[in-house]
Coordinates of C-alpha atoms and ligand atoms in Angstrom, one line a residue:
M473 CA 17.5 -1.4 31.2
P474 CA 14.2 -1.4 33.3
S475 CA 13.4 1.2 35.8
S476 CA 14.8 -0.1 39.7
S477 CA 12.1 1.5 40.9
N478 CA 9.4 -1.3 39.5
N479 CA 10.7 -4.5 40.8
F480 CA 8.6 -6.8 38.6
R481 CA 10.5 -6.8 35.3
I482 CA 9.5 -8.4 31.7
L483 CA 10.5 -8.8 28.3
V484 CA 7.8 -8.9 26.0
L485 CA 9.1 -10.8 22.7
G486 CA 6.9 -8.6 20.1
G487 CA 6.7 -7.5 16.6
T488 CA 2.7 -8.7 16.6
T489 CA -0.6 -6.1 17.0
E490 CA -0.8 -8.6 20.3
A491 CA 2.7 -7.1 21.3
S492 CA 1.5 -4.2 20.5
A493 CA -1.5 -4.3 22.5
L494 CA 0.0 -6.3 25.9
C495 CA 2.6 -2.9 25.9
R496 CA 0.0 -0.3 25.9
D497 CA -1.8 -2.1 29.0
L498 CA 1.6 -2.0 29.9
E499 CA 2.1 1.5 30.0
K500 CA -0.4 1.7 32.5
E501 CA 1.0 -0.7 35.1
P502 CA 3.0 1.7 37.8
F503 CA 4.4 -2.0 39.2
I504 CA 5.7 -3.4 36.5
S505 CA 8.1 -2.8 34.4
A506 CA 8.3 -4.3 30.9
T507 CA 10.6 -4.2 27.8
L508 CA 9.4 -5.2 24.3
S509 CA 12.0 -6.6 22.5
L510 CA 11.6 -6.4 18.8
A511 CA 14.1 -8.2 15.5
G512 CA 14.3 -5.4 14.1
V513 CA 12.9 -6.4 10.4
T514 CA 10.0 -3.7 10.4
K515 CA 12.4 -0.4 9.1
Q516 CA 9.7 1.4 10.8
P517 CA 8.1 -0.4 13.7
H518 CA 5.0 1.2 15.4
L519 CA 7.0 2.1 19.1
P520 CA 4.7 1.8 22.7
T521 CA 6.2 4.0 25.3
L522 CA 7.7 1.9 27.3
S523 CA 11.6 0.7 26.9
V524 CA 12.3 -1.0 23.4
R525 CA 15.6 -3.1 22.9
I526 CA 16.0 -3.8 19.2
G527 CA 17.7 -7.3 17.1
G528 CA 18.4 -10.5 17.9
F529 CA 19.8 -11.9 21.6
G530 CA 22.6 -13.8 19.7
G531 CA 20.8 -17.6 20.5
F532 CA 18.9 -19.2 22.8
D533 CA 22.6 -18.8 24.9
G534 CA 22.3 -15.1 24.3
L535 CA 19.2 -14.9 26.1
S536 CA 19.2 -16.7 28.4
T537 CA 22.6 -14.2 29.9
W538 CA 20.1 -11.0 28.7
L539 CA 17.8 -12.3 31.2
K540 CA 19.8 -12.7 34.1
T541 CA 21.7 -9.8 33.5
H542 CA 18.7 -7.3 33.3
E543 CA 17.0 -9.7 36.1
I544 CA 13.9 -10.8 34.4
N545 CA 10.8 -12.3 36.1
A546 CA 8.7 -13.5 33.5
V547 CA 8.9 -13.4 29.6
I548 CA 6.2 -13.0 27.4
D549 CA 6.9 -14.7 23.9
A550 CA 4.0 -12.4 21.7
T551 CA 6.2 -12.9 18.6
H552 CA 4.5 -13.9 15.0
P553 CA 2.5 -17.8 15.0
F554 CA 5.2 -17.8 12.4
A555 CA 8.7 -16.9 14.0
A556 CA 9.2 -20.6 15.7
T557 CA 12.6 -20.4 16.3
M558 CA 12.4 -17.1 17.7
S559 CA 9.6 -18.9 19.9
Q560 CA 12.4 -21.9 20.8
H561 CA 14.6 -19.9 22.0
A562 CA 12.5 -18.3 24.5
A563 CA 11.0 -21.7 25.6
T564 CA 15.3 -22.7 26.0
A565 CA 16.5 -20.1 27.2
C566 CA 13.5 -19.5 30.1
A567 CA 13.9 -23.3 31.1
V568 CA 17.5 -23.1 31.7
T569 CA 17.1 -19.7 33.6
Q570 CA 13.8 -21.0 35.1
T571 CA 12.0 -18.0 34.2
P572 CA 8.2 -18.1 33.8
L573 CA 7.2 -17.6 30.1
L574 CA 3.6 -17.1 29.0
R575 CA 2.8 -17.4 25.4
L576 CA 0.6 -14.4 23.7
E577 CA -0.7 -16.3 20.0
R578 CA -3.8 -15.2 18.5
S579 CA -6.0 -18.3 17.1
G580 CA -5.5 -19.1 13.9
W581 CA -8.2 -18.7 10.7
Q582 CA -10.6 -21.6 9.9
E583 CA -12.2 -22.5 6.9
T584 CA -15.8 -21.6 6.4
P585 CA -18.4 -22.4 4.1
G586 CA -17.7 -21.0 0.4
D587 CA -13.7 -21.3 1.4
T588 CA -12.1 -23.0 -1.1
W589 CA -8.2 -24.1 0.2
F590 CA -5.9 -26.2 0.1
H591 CA -2.8 -26.6 2.3
A592 CA 0.7 -26.4 2.6
P593 CA 2.8 -27.5 5.6
T594 CA 5.7 -24.8 4.8
L595 CA 6.3 -22.0 1.9
T596 CA 8.9 -24.2 0.6
D597 CA 6.6 -26.8 0.3
A598 CA 3.9 -24.3 -1.1
A599 CA 6.5 -23.4 -3.9
T600 CA 6.9 -27.1 -4.7
L601 CA 3.0 -27.6 -5.4
L602 CA 3.2 -24.1 -7.5
A603 CA 5.8 -25.5 -9.9
N604 CA 5.0 -28.8 -10.4
S605 CA 1.4 -30.3 -9.2
P606 CA -0.9 -31.3 -12.1
K607 CA -3.1 -28.8 -10.3
W608 CA -1.0 -25.9 -10.7
G609 CA 2.2 -26.5 -12.5
T610 CA 0.7 -26.8 -16.1
T611 CA -1.3 -23.7 -15.8
P612 CA 0.0 -20.0 -15.3
Q613 CA -1.5 -18.4 -12.3
R614 CA -1.9 -15.0 -11.1
I615 CA -1.2 -15.2 -7.3
F616 CA -1.8 -13.2 -4.7
L617 CA 1.2 -14.1 -2.6
T618 CA 1.1 -11.9 1.1
T619 CA 3.7 -14.2 2.9
G620 CA 6.4 -11.4 3.7
R621 CA 9.3 -9.9 1.9
K622 CA 11.7 -12.7 3.6
E623 CA 10.5 -15.4 2.3
L624 CA 9.6 -15.1 -1.5
A625 CA 13.0 -16.9 -2.8
P626 CA 11.4 -20.3 -2.8
F627 CA 8.6 -18.7 -5.4
K628 CA 11.8 -18.7 -7.7
T629 CA 11.1 -22.3 -8.5
A630 CA 7.6 -21.8 -9.8
P631 CA 8.4 -19.2 -12.4
Q632 CA 5.2 -19.6 -14.6
H633 CA 3.2 -18.0 -12.6
H634 CA 3.1 -13.8 -11.9
Y635 CA 3.0 -12.5 -8.5
L636 CA 1.3 -9.7 -6.8
I637 CA 3.7 -9.5 -3.5
R638 CA 2.7 -7.6 -0.8
S639 CA 4.5 -6.7 2.4
I640 CA 4.7 -3.6 4.7
D641 CA 8.8 -2.8 3.1
A642 CA 10.1 -3.7 0.4
P643 CA 11.6 -7.1 -0.8
A644 CA 15.3 -7.8 -2.1
P645 CA 15.1 -7.8 -5.6
V646 CA 17.3 -10.6 -5.7
S647 CA 14.7 -12.6 -3.6
L648 CA 12.0 -12.4 -6.7
P649 CA 10.5 -14.7 -8.8
P650 CA 10.9 -13.4 -12.3
H651 CA 7.0 -11.9 -12.8
A652 CA 6.4 -9.6 -9.8
T653 CA 4.5 -6.8 -9.2
I654 CA 5.3 -5.5 -5.5
L655 CA 2.7 -3.5 -3.4
L656 CA 4.0 -1.7 -0.3
D657 CA 1.4 -1.5 1.8
R658 CA 0.5 -2.5 5.5
G659 CA -3.1 -3.8 6.9
P660 CA -5.9 -3.1 8.5
F661 CA -7.2 -3.9 5.1
D662 CA -10.7 -4.0 4.3
V663 CA -12.9 -6.5 2.6
Q664 CA -14.0 -4.2 -0.6
N665 CA -10.2 -2.8 -1.3
E666 CA -9.4 -6.2 -1.2
A667 CA -11.7 -8.0 -4.0
R668 CA -11.5 -4.7 -5.8
L669 CA -7.5 -5.2 -5.9
M670 CA -7.9 -9.0 -6.4
Q671 CA -10.4 -8.0 -9.7
D672 CA -7.8 -5.5 -10.8
H673 CA -4.7 -7.7 -10.8
G674 CA -7.1 -10.6 -12.6
I675 CA -5.7 -12.7 -9.8
T676 CA -6.7 -16.5 -9.7
L677 CA -4.6 -17.8 -6.5
L678 CA -4.2 -16.5 -3.0
V679 CA -1.7 -17.7 -0.9
S680 CA -1.3 -17.1 2.5
K681 CA 0.8 -17.8 5.7
N682 CA -2.5 -19.2 8.3
S683 CA -1.6 -16.1 10.5
G684 CA -4.9 -14.9 12.2
G685 CA -5.9 -11.9 13.9
S686 CA -8.4 -9.8 12.0
A687 CA -6.2 -7.0 10.1
T688 CA -5.5 -9.3 7.2
Y689 CA -8.5 -10.8 7.7
P690 CA -10.2 -9.5 5.4
K691 CA -7.8 -10.9 2.3
L692 CA -9.9 -14.2 3.0
E693 CA -13.3 -12.9 2.9
A694 CA -12.9 -10.9 -0.4
T695 CA -11.6 -14.7 -1.5
R696 CA -14.6 -15.9 -0.5
L697 CA -16.9 -13.5 -2.1
L698 CA -15.2 -14.0 -5.9
G699 CA -14.5 -17.6 -5.6
I700 CA -10.6 -17.4 -5.9
P701 CA -8.9 -19.9 -4.1
V702 CA -6.8 -20.1 -1.4
L703 CA -3.2 -22.0 -0.6
M704 CA -2.8 -21.8 3.0
I705 CA 1.1 -22.1 4.4
D706 CA -0.1 -23.7 8.1
R707 CA 1.3 -23.1 11.5
P708 CA 4.6 -24.6 12.6
A709 CA 3.9 -26.8 15.3
A710 CA 3.9 -24.9 19.1
C711 CA 6.5 -25.2 21.8
P712 CA 5.3 -27.8 24.1
N713 CA 4.3 -27.2 27.9
I714 CA 3.7 -23.6 27.2
P715 CA 1.0 -22.0 28.6
T716 CA -0.7 -20.0 26.3
V717 CA -3.5 -17.4 25.7
E718 CA -4.9 -15.2 23.4
S719 CA -5.4 -12.3 24.2
A720 CA -3.4 -8.7 25.9
Q721 CA -6.1 -9.3 28.4
Q722 CA -5.5 -12.3 29.3
A723 CA -2.0 -11.8 29.2
M724 CA -2.1 -9.2 31.8
A725 CA -4.4 -11.0 34.2
W726 CA -1.4 -13.9 33.8
L727 CA 1.4 -11.0 35.1
R728 CA -0.9 -9.8 37.8
A729 CA -1.8 -13.1 39.0
Y730 CA 1.8 -14.4 38.4
Q731 CA 3.4 -11.2 40.6
A732 CA 0.7 -11.3 42.7
A733 CA 1.9 -15.0 44.0
S734 CA 5.3 -13.8 43.9
T735 CA 4.5 -11.2 46.6
R736 CA 3.0 -13.6 48.9
R737 CA 5.8 -16.1 48.2
K738 CA 7.9 -13.0 49.5
V739 CA 6.0 -11.6 52.8
Ligands
NAP1346 P1 12.2 -16.1 14.0 O1 12.1 -16.3 11.9 O2 11.3 -16.9 14.9 O3 13.6 -15.6 14.5 C1 14.9 -15.6 14.0 C2 15.3 -14.7 14.7 O4 15.7 -13.2 15.0 C3 15.7 -15.0 16.2 O5 16.5 -16.3 16.4 C4 16.0 -13.7 16.7 O6 17.5 -13.8 16.7 C5 15.5 -12.9 16.5 N1 14.4 -11.9 16.6 C6 13.2 -12.7 16.1 N2 12.1 -12.6 16.9 C7 12.7 -11.3 17.4 C8 12.4 -10.5 18.9 N3 11.2 -10.3 19.3 N4 13.4 -9.7 19.6 C9 15.0 -9.7 19.6 N5 15.4 -10.8 18.6 C10 14.1 -11.8 18.2 O7 11.3 -15.0 13.5 P2 10.8 -14.2 12.0 O8 9.9 -14.7 11.3 O9 12.2 -14.1 11.2 O10 10.1 -12.9 12.7 C11 11.1 -12.0 13.3 C12 9.7 -10.8 13.6 O11 9.2 -10.7 13.0 C13 9.6 -11.7 15.0 O12 9.3 -10.6 16.1 C14 7.8 -11.7 14.8 O13 6.9 -11.1 15.9 C15 7.9 -10.8 13.2 N6 6.7 -11.2 12.4 C16 7.3 -12.8 11.9 C17 6.2 -13.1 10.8 C18 6.8 -14.0 10.4 O14 5.5 -14.2 9.2 N7 7.7 -14.7 10.6 C19 5.0 -11.9 10.7 C20 5.3 -10.8 11.4 C21 6.0 -10.1 12.3 P3 18.9 -14.4 17.8 O15 18.9 -15.9 17.5 O16 20.0 -14.0 17.9 O17 18.2 -13.8 19.3

C-alpha cells in the first residue's frame, strides 16, 4: 500500500523496459507515491525499490475495486504493446472509476530499405501461413521464433519446420512444436551476436512481434545484413481516446502537469 505521507498516488502497470525506466524516475519523486504492478509472468523480474504488487487484479472490476481501495489518482499503462487484455481492462476500470489514464507505449519498428518483411495480424495467422501458404508451407524452414514462451502452441500446426525458440524463461514442453531448440536469454542483444546466432542455426526466417524498442532491434538489423526475411506480427489495435506517450520522460511530464493541476484545484 502506498505511503500515506505522499498524497498523490499512482499505479504503474508494468512488465516493460519503459515501465522500469519510469519507476527509476518515480523513485526520485518525493511527492508521488507509486506502486508498480506486474502480472507475475517473468520468474525473476528486475524490481524497483518502490512498492510492487504482483498478479492479476481479477478483471476490470477487480482493478476498479483496487483503484478505489488504494485511492489511486492516476494510472500509467506501461504494459507491452501486445498486452491488449490488460490495456482494455485499464481503460474500462479507469473510465468506471473516473481515474485519469495515460498509455506509455514505445513506437513500433518500421521496415527500412534492405528489409524483407511479411505481415500477419496475429500469431495464429502467422502459424497458419507457415502451415499452409505456398510460400512456406511446402518448404521446411529453419525459423527463429522470438514471440515469447506463452504463445508457442499455434506453431504446432506447422510441424514441418524447425524452430529456434528464444525466451527469458523456459516454455512448457507441451506447448512446443515437434522440432524445437530452446535458447534461454534476455536482451539487450547486439547485432554481431544476433547475426552469428542466425548463421550458426541456418535460420531462413525470423518470426517476431512488432514490439518496438532498442533492446531486441538488433535481430532485425541482423536479418537485414544476412538477407533473411521476417514474418512480422503487427500490433493489436490500441484502446481509442487514451492519451499516449512514448517515453518515461514524457510520462513524468504528464504526471507533473496533472499533479500540479490537481493541487491548483484543491487550493
Ligand atoms: P494480457 O494478455 O493483456 O493480460 C492477461 C492478464 O494478465 C490480464 O487480464 C491481467 O489479469 C494480468 N496482467 C497483465 N499485465 C498485468 C500487470 N502489469 N499487472 C497485473 N496484472 C496483469 O498480458 P500478457 O500479454 O499476458 O502480458 C503480461 C505481462 O507481461 C504484461 O505486464 C506485459 O507488459 C508483459 N509482457 C508481455 C509481452 C507480450 O508479448 N504480450 C511481452 C513482454 C512483456 P487480470 O485480468 O486478473 O487483472
